Coordinates of C-alpha atoms in Angstrom, one line a residue:
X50 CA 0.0 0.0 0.0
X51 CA 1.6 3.5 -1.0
X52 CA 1.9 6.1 1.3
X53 CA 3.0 10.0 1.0
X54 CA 4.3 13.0 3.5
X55 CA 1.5 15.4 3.5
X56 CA 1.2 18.6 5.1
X57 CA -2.0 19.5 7.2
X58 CA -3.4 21.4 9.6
X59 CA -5.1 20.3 12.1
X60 CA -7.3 21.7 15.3
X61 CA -7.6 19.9 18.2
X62 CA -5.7 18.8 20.8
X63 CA -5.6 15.5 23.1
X64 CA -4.0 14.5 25.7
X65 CA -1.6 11.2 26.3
X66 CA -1.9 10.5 29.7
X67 CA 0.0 8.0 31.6
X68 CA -2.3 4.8 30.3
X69 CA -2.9 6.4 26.8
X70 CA -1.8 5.3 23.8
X71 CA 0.5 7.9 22.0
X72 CA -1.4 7.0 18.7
X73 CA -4.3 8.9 20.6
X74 CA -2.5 12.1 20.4
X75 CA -4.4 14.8 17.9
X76 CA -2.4 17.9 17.2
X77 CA -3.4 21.1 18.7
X78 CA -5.1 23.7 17.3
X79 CA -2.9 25.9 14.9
X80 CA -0.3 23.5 14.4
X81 CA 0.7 22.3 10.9
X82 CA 2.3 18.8 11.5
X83 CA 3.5 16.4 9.2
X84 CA 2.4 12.9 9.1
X85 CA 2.0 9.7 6.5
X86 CA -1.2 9.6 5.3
X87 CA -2.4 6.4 3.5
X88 CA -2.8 6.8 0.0
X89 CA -6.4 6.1 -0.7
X90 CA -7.2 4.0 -4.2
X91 CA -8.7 6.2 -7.0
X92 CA -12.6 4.9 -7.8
X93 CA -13.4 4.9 -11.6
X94 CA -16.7 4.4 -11.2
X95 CA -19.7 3.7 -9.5
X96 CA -20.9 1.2 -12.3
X97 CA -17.5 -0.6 -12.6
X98 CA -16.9 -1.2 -9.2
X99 CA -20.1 -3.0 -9.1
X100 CA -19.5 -5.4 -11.7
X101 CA -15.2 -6.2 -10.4
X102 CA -15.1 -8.8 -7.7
X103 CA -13.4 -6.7 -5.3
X104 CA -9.6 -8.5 -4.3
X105 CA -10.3 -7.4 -0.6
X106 CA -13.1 -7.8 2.4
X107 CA -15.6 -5.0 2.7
X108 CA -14.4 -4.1 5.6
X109 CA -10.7 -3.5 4.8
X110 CA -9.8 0.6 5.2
X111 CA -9.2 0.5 1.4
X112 CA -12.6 -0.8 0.9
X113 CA -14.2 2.0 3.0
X114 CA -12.9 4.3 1.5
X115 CA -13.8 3.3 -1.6
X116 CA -17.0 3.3 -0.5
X117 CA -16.9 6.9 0.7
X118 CA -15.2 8.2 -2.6
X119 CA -18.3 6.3 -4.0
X120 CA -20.8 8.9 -2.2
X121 CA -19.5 11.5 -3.8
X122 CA -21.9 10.1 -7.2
X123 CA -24.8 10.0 -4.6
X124 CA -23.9 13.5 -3.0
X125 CA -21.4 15.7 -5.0
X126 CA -19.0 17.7 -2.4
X127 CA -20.2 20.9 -4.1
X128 CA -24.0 19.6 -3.7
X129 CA -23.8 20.6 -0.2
X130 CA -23.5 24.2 -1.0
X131 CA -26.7 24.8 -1.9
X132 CA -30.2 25.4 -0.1
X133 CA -33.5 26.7 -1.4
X134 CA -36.8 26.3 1.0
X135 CA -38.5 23.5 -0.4
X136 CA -42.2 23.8 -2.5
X137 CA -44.4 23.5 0.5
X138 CA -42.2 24.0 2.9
X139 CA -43.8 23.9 6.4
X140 CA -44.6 27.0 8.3
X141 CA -42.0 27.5 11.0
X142 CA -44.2 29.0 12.9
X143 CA -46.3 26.0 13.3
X144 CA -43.8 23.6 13.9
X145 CA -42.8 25.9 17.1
X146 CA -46.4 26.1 18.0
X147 CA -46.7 21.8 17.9
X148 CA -44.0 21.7 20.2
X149 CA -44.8 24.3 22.9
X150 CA -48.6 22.1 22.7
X151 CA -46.2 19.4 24.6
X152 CA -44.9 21.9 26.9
X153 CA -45.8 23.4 30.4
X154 CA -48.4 25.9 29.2
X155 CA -47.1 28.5 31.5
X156 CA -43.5 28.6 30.2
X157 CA -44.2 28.9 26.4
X158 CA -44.5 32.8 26.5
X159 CA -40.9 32.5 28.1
X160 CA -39.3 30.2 25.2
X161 CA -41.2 32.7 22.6
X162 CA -40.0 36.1 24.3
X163 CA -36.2 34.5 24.0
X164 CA -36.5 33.5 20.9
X165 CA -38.0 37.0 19.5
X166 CA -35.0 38.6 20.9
X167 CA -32.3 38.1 17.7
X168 CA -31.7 35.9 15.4
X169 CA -29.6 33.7 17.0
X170 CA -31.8 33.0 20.1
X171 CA -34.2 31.9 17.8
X172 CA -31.8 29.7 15.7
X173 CA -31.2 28.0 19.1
X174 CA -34.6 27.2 19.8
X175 CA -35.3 26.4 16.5
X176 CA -33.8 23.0 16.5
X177 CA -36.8 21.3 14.3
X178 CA -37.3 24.3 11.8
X179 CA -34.1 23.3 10.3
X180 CA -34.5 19.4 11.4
X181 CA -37.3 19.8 8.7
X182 CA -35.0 21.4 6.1
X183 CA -31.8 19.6 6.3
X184 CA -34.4 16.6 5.6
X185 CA -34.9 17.9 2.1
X186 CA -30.9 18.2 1.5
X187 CA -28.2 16.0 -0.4
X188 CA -26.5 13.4 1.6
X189 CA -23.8 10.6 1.5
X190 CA -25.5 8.2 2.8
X191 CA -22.9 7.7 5.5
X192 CA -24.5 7.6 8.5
X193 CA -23.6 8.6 12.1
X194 CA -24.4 9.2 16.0
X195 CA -25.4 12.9 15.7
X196 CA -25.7 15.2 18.7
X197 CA -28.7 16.6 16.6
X198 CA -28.5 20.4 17.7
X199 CA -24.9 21.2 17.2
X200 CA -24.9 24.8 17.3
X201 CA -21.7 26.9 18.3
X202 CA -22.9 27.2 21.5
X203 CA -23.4 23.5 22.5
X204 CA -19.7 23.2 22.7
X205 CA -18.3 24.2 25.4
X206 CA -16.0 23.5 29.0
X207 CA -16.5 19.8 30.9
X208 CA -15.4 18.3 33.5
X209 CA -13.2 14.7 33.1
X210 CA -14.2 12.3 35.9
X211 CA -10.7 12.2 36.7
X212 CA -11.2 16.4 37.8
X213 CA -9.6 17.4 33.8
X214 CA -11.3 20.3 32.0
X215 CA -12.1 19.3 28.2
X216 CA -13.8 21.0 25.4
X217 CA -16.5 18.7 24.3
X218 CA -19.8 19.0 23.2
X219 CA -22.6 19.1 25.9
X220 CA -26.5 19.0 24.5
X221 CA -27.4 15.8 23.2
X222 CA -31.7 16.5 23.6
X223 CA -31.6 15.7 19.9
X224 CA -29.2 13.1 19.3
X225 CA -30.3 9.8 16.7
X226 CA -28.0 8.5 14.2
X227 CA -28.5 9.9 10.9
X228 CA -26.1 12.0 7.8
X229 CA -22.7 13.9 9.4
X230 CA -23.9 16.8 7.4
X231 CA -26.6 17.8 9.4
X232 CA -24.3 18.5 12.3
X233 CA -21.9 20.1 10.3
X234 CA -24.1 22.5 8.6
X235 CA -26.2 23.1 12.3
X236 CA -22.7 24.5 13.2
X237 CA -21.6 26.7 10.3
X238 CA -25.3 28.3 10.1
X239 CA -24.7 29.1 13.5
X240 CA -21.2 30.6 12.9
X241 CA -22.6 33.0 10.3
X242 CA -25.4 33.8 12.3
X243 CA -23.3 34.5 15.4
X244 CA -21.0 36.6 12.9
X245 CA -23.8 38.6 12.0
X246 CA -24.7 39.1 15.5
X247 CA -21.0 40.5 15.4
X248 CA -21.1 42.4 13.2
X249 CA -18.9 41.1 10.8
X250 CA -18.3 41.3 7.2
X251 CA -18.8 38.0 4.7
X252 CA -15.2 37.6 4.6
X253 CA -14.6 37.6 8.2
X254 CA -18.0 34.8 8.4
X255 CA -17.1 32.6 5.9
X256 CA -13.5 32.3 7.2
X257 CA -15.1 31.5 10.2
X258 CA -17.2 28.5 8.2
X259 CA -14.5 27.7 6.4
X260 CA -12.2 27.3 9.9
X261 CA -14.9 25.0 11.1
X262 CA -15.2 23.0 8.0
X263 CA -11.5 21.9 6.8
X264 CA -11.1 21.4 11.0
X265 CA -13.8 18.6 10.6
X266 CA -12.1 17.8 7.2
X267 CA -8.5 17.5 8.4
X268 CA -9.5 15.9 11.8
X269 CA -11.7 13.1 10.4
X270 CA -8.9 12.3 8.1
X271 CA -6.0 12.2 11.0
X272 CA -8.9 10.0 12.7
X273 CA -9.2 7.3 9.6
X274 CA -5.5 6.8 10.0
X275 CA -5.6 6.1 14.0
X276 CA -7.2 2.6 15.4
X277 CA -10.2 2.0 17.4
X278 CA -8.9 2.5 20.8
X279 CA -7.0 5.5 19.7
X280 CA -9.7 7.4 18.5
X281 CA -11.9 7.0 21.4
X282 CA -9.1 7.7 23.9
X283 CA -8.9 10.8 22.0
X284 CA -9.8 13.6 23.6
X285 CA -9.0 18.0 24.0
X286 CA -7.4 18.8 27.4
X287 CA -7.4 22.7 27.8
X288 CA -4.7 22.6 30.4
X289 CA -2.4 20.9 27.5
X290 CA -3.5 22.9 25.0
X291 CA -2.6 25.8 26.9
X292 CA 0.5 24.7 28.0
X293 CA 1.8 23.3 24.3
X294 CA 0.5 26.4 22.5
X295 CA 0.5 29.3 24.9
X296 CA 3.1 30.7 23.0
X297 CA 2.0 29.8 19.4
X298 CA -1.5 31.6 20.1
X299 CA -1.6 35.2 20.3
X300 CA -1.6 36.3 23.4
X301 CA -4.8 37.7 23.9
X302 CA -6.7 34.1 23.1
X303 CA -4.3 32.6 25.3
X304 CA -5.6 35.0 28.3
X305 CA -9.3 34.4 27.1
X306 CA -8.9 30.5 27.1
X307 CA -6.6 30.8 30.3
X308 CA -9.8 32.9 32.0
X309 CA -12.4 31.0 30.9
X310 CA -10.9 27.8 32.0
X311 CA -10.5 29.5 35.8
X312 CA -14.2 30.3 35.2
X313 CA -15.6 27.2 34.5
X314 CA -13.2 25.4 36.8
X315 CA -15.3 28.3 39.6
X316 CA -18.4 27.1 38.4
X317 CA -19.0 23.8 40.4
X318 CA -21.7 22.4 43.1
X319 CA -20.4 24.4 45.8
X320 CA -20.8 27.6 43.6
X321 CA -24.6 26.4 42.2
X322 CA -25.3 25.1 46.1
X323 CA -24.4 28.9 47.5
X324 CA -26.3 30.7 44.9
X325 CA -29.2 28.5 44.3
X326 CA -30.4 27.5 48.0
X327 CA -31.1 29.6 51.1
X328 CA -31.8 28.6 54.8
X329 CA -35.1 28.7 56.6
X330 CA -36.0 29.9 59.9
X331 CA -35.4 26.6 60.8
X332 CA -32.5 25.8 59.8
X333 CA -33.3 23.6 56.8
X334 CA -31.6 24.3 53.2
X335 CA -34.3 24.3 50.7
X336 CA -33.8 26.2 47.2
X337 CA -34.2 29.7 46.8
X338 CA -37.1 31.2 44.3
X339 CA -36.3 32.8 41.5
X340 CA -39.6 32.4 39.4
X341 CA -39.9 31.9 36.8
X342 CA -36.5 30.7 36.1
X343 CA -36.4 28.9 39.8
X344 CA -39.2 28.1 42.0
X345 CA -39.2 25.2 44.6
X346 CA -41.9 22.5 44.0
X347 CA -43.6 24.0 47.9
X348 CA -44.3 27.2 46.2
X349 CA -45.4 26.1 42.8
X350 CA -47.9 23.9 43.9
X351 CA -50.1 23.6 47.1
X352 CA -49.3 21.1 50.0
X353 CA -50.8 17.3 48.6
X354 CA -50.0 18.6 45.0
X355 CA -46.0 19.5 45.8
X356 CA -45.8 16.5 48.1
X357 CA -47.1 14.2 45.1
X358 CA -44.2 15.5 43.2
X359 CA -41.7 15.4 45.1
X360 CA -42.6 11.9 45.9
X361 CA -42.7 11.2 42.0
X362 CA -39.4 13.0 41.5
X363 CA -37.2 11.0 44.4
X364 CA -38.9 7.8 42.6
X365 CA -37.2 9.1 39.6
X366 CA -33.7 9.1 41.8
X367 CA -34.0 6.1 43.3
X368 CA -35.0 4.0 40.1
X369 CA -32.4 5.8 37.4
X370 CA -30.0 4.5 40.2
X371 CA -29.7 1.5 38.5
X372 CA -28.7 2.9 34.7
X373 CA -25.8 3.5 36.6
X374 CA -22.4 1.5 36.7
X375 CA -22.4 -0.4 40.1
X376 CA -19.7 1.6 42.0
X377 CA -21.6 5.1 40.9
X378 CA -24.9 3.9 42.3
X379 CA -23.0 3.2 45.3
X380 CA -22.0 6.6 45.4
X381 CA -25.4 8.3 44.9
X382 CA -26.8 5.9 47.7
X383 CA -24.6 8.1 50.1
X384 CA -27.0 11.5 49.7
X385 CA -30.6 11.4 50.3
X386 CA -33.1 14.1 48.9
X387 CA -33.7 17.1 50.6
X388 CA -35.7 19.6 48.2
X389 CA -36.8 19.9 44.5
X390 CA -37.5 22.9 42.4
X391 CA -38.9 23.6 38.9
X392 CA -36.0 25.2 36.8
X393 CA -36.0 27.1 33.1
X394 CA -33.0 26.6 30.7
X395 CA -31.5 27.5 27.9
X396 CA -34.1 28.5 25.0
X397 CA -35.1 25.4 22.5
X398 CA -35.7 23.5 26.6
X399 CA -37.8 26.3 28.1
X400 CA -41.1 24.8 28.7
X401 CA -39.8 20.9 28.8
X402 CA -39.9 19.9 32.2
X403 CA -37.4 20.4 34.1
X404 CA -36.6 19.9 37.6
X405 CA -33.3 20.7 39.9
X406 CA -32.6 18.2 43.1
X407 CA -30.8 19.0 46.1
X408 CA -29.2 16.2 47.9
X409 CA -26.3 16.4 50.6
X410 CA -23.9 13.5 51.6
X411 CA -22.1 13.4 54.8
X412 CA -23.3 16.5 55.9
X413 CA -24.9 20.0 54.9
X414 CA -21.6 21.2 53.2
X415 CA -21.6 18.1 50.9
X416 CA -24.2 18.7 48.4
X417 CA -25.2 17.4 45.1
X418 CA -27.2 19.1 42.1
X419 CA -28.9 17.1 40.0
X420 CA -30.8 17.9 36.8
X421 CA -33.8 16.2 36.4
X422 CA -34.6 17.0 32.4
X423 CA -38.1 15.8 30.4
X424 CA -36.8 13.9 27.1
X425 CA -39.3 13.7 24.0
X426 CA -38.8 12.2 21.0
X427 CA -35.9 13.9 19.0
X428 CA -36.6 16.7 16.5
X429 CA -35.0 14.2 13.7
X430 CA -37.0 12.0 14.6
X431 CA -39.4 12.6 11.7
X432 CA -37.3 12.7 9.1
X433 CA -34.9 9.6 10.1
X434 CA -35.8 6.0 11.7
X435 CA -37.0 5.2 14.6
X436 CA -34.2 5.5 17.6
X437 CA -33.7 1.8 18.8
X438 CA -34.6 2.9 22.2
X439 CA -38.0 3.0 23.4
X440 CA -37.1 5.6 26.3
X441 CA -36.4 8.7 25.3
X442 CA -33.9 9.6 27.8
X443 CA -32.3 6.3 27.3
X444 CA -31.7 7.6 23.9
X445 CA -30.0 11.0 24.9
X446 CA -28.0 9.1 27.4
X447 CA -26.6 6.4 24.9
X448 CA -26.0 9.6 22.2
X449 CA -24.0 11.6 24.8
X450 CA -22.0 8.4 25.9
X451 CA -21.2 7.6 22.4
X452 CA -20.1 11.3 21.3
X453 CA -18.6 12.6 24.5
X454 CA -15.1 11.6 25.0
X455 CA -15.6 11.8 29.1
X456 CA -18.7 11.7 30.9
X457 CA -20.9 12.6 33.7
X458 CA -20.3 9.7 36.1
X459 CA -23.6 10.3 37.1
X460 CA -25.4 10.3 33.6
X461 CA -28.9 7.9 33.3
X462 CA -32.6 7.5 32.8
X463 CA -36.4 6.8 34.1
X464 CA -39.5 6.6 33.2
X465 CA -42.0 7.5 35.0
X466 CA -46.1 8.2 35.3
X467 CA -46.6 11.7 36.3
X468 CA -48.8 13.2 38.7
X469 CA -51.5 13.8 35.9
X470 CA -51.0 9.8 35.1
X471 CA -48.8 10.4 31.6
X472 CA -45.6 8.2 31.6
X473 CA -43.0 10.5 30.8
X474 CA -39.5 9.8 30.1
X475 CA -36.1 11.8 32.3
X476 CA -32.9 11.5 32.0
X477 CA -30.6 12.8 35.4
X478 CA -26.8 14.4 35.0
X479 CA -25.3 16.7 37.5
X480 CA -26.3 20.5 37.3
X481 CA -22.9 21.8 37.7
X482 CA -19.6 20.5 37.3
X483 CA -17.2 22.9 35.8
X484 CA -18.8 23.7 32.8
X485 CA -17.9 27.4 30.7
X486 CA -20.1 28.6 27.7
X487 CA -18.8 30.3 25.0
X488 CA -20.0 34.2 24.4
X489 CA -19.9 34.9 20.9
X490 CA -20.6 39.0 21.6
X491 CA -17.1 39.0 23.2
X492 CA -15.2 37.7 20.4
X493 CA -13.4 39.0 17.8
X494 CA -13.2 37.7 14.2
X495 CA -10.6 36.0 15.0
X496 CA -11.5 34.6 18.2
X497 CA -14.8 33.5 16.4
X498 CA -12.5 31.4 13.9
X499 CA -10.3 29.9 16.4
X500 CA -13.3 28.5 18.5
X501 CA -15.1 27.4 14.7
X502 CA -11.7 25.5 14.6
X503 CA -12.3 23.7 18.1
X504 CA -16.0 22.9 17.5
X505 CA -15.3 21.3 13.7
X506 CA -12.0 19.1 14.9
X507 CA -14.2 18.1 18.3
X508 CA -17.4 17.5 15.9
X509 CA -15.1 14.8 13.6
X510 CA -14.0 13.8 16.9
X511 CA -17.5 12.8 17.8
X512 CA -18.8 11.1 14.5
X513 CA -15.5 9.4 14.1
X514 CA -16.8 7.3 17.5
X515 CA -19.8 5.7 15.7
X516 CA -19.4 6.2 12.0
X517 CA -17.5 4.7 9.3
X518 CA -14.5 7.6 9.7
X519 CA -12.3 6.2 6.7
X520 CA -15.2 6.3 4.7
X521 CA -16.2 9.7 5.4
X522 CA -12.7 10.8 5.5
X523 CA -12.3 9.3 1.7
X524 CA -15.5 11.5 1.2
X525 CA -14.4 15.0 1.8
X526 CA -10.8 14.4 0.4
X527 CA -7.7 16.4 0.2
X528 CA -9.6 19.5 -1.6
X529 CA -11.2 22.3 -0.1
X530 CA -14.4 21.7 -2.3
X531 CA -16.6 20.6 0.4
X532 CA -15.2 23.4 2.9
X533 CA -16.3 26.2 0.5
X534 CA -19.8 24.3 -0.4
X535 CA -20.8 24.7 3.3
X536 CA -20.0 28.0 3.7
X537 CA -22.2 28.8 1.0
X538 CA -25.1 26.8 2.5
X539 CA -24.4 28.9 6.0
X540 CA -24.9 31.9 4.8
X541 CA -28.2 30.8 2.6
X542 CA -29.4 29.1 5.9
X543 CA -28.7 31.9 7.9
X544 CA -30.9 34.1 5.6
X545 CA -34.0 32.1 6.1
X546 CA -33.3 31.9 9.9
X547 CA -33.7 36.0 9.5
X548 CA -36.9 35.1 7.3
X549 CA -38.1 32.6 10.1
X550 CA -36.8 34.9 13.3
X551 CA -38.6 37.7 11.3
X552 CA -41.9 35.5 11.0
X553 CA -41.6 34.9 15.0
X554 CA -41.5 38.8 15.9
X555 CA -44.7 39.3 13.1
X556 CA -46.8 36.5 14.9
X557 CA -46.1 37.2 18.4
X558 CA -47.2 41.0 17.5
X559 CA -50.2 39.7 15.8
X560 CA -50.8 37.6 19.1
X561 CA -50.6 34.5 17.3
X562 CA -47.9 33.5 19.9
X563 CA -48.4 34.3 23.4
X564 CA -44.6 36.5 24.8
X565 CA -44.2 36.2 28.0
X566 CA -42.7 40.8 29.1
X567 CA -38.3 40.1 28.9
X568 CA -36.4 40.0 29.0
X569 CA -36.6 37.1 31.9
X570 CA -33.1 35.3 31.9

């Protein structure tokens, strides 16, 4: 088999610890690193292969990527450059108005009033708008576990369970296998549209997409040359990255990854615990209210009602105990439940139900949060089969274990009748554990490239966990042709999410959509 010296860049950085293999290593972001590629055998065509008895089993890494090279007859690389709303496209508005039907009626003006207020509040809340649009697009059939809704700001700071801070990606509501390019694109639309917000030029935007886009490219190729174990060892330690490339970064990312690190690293149970609970007269620590973003279950309901759910809710804890690994459930039977409040987040979520627990160890300055989230069916789930799990938050929590590189020890699922009867399913994770957001108002152009560049190389990351990664790899090639095709379908996309935010702001003044006064959080 021929190989060449190839030069590349590559964006992402992870870390060879102590029992890692070395072959896990993925360069850091910025670096151009030499390595031996594996030449990759030219396809005639799709006809010819078809009739040749191939020489090797399908499964060979020259097979797969003949297989990928192959999509590009199904799906063209400059295919993916285009969008066009579809003849009969479906109203956006009423797709936001099924989903809030399934929501907590009080809460829906809330998810409208944060999604009137720009553009790229609503793209995040519009999750099945473009679910519904992607469905009409060109793919390559390659299929893989997608987080569903990976907008820019769904990557972001974590926690290792061994106490290391990664970049990873966090909101898997969504997640079902299905086409890489969905994922893709949901990211580069939400580049432009975060540009815009910016207020940058095209240039400065599509070198933003474009950073994103030959990150996934190049990473998803350095991935089809690792093995198995290599690529899921793989992962993007900011302390390494920072140390490695402090000095090849310019200094003033350097001090903004250096400070948000500190941040997220300050933003942890004790933190949540001090700013989310309060003590009573009688000395009991019950959560604080804050409504509507916070309000404990014994002041959003009356005495039977609350105690009902709060008998519902530690049913939830003590049965998701066993979607655990032994030794964790062992560790969660060590706190016991001590109060439960109702809690709003982000803005595609608001109205989902959503609950915050409050348990404490060995004594009352050893707490633990826990999130306590509603999971429906995914907004894919229309347009791709059915997920292979019939709970729903057994399918998030399968997703986010198969993309994330590390995990939330305490990640699992129930299902459980409500008090109004329904079954409903949850899944549980902790509510804080050093986690930092991005804020795209506080970059720079550049700065908005640089993270674009962490998000694609941690996105190929991801997909290269479940999907066939030398196919796709073989796929997208050595050429930039597929980079510049998505940032031509970013900037179409973000156009209609102006139409579709515009559309929003008409109906809620028409009072088609109720809007709850904001802002609210």
């Amino acid at each position: 088999m021929l190989s060449r010296r190839v030069r590349v860049s590559v964006s992402t950085q992870a870390v060879v610890g102590p029992s890692t293999s070395p072959g896990a290593a993925v360069i850091a972001v910025g670096e151009v690193a030499e390595m031996s590629v594996t030449r990759l055998p030219a396809v005639e065509d799709h006809a010819s292969r078809q009739q040749t008895t191939p020489a090797a089993s399908p499964d060979t890494p020259s097979a797969r990527a003949a297989r990928g090279k192959d999509a590009r007859l199904l799906a063209p690389r400059r295919s993916h450059g285009v969008y066009a709303p579809a003849p009969g496209r479906a109203d956006p508005i009423g797709l936001l108005e099924a989903q809030s039907r399934e929501r907590v009626a009080e809460l829906v003006p809330l998810r409208y009033q944060r999604m009137c207020e720009s553009p790229f509040r609503f793209y995040r809340g519009a999750a099945a708008i473009m679910a519904a649009d992607l469905a009409g697009t060109a793919t390559s059939g390659l299929d893989v576990q997608l987080c569903g809704d990976a907008h820019l700001l769904n990557f972001r700071l974590l926690a290792s369970p061994e106490r290391h801070l990664v970049f990873d990606i966090n909101d898997f509501d969504e997640t079902l296998p299905g086409p890489w390019e969905w994922d893709v694109k949901r990211l580069a639309a939400s580049l432009v549209i975060a540009g815009r917000a910016g207020g940058f030029g095209a240039g400065r935007r599509r070198d933003a997409v474009l950073a994103a886009a030959h990150a996934y490219r190049t990473g998803m190729r350095r991935f089809a040359a690792l093995g198995n174990l290599d690529v899921w060892y793989a992962h993007a330690d900011v302390d390494a990255l920072l140390a490695q490339f402090g000095g090849v970064l310019p200094a003033r990312y350097t001090r903004q990854i250096a400070a948000a690190a500190r941040g997220a690293r300050g933003r942890d149970r004790t933190r949540a615990f001090t700013r989310l609970t309060e003590t009573t007269a009688a000395g009991e620590v019950r959560f604080r209210g804050e409504p509507p973003l916070l309000v404990p279950i014994a002041r959003l309901l009356d005495g039977t009602a609350a105690a009902a759910l709060h008998g519902q809710l530690a049913r939830i804890l003590d049965r998701y105990g066993a979607t655990l690994a032994e030794d964790r459930r062992a560790l969660l039977d060590q706190y016991r439940l001590v109060d439960v409040a109702r809690k709003v987040v982000g803005v595609g979520s608001v109205g989902t139900r959503c609950w915050v627990a409050l348990l404490l160890g060995r004594d009352g300055d050893d707490p633990l949060l826990l999130q306590v989230k509603e999971a429906g069916p995914s907004v894919l789930a229309a347009h791709l089969p059915p997920s292979r799990h019939d709970n729903q938050g057994q399918r998030v929590v399968a997703g986010q274990r198969m993309m994330q590189a590390v995990g939330d020890i305490l990640l699992g699922w129930q299902r459980l009748a409500g008090v109004d009867g329904a079954p409903r399913d949850f899944y549980v994770r902790q509510l804080a554990d050093w986690k930092g957001i991005a804020v795209p108002e506080r970059m720079d152009a550049g700065g908005l490239a640089l993270f674009a560049r962490l998000c694609g190389a941690t996105l190929a990351r991801a997909h290269a966990r479940s999907g066939d990664r030398i196919a796709i790899a073989a796929y997208l090639g050595r050429g930039d042709a597929f980079d510049r095709a998505i940032a031509a379908f970013a900037e179409a996309y973000a156009d209609q999410n102006d139409r579709d935010h515009a559309a929003l702001v008409a109906a809620a003044r028409a009072g088609r959509v109720p809007v709850a006064p904001g802002p609210q959080g």
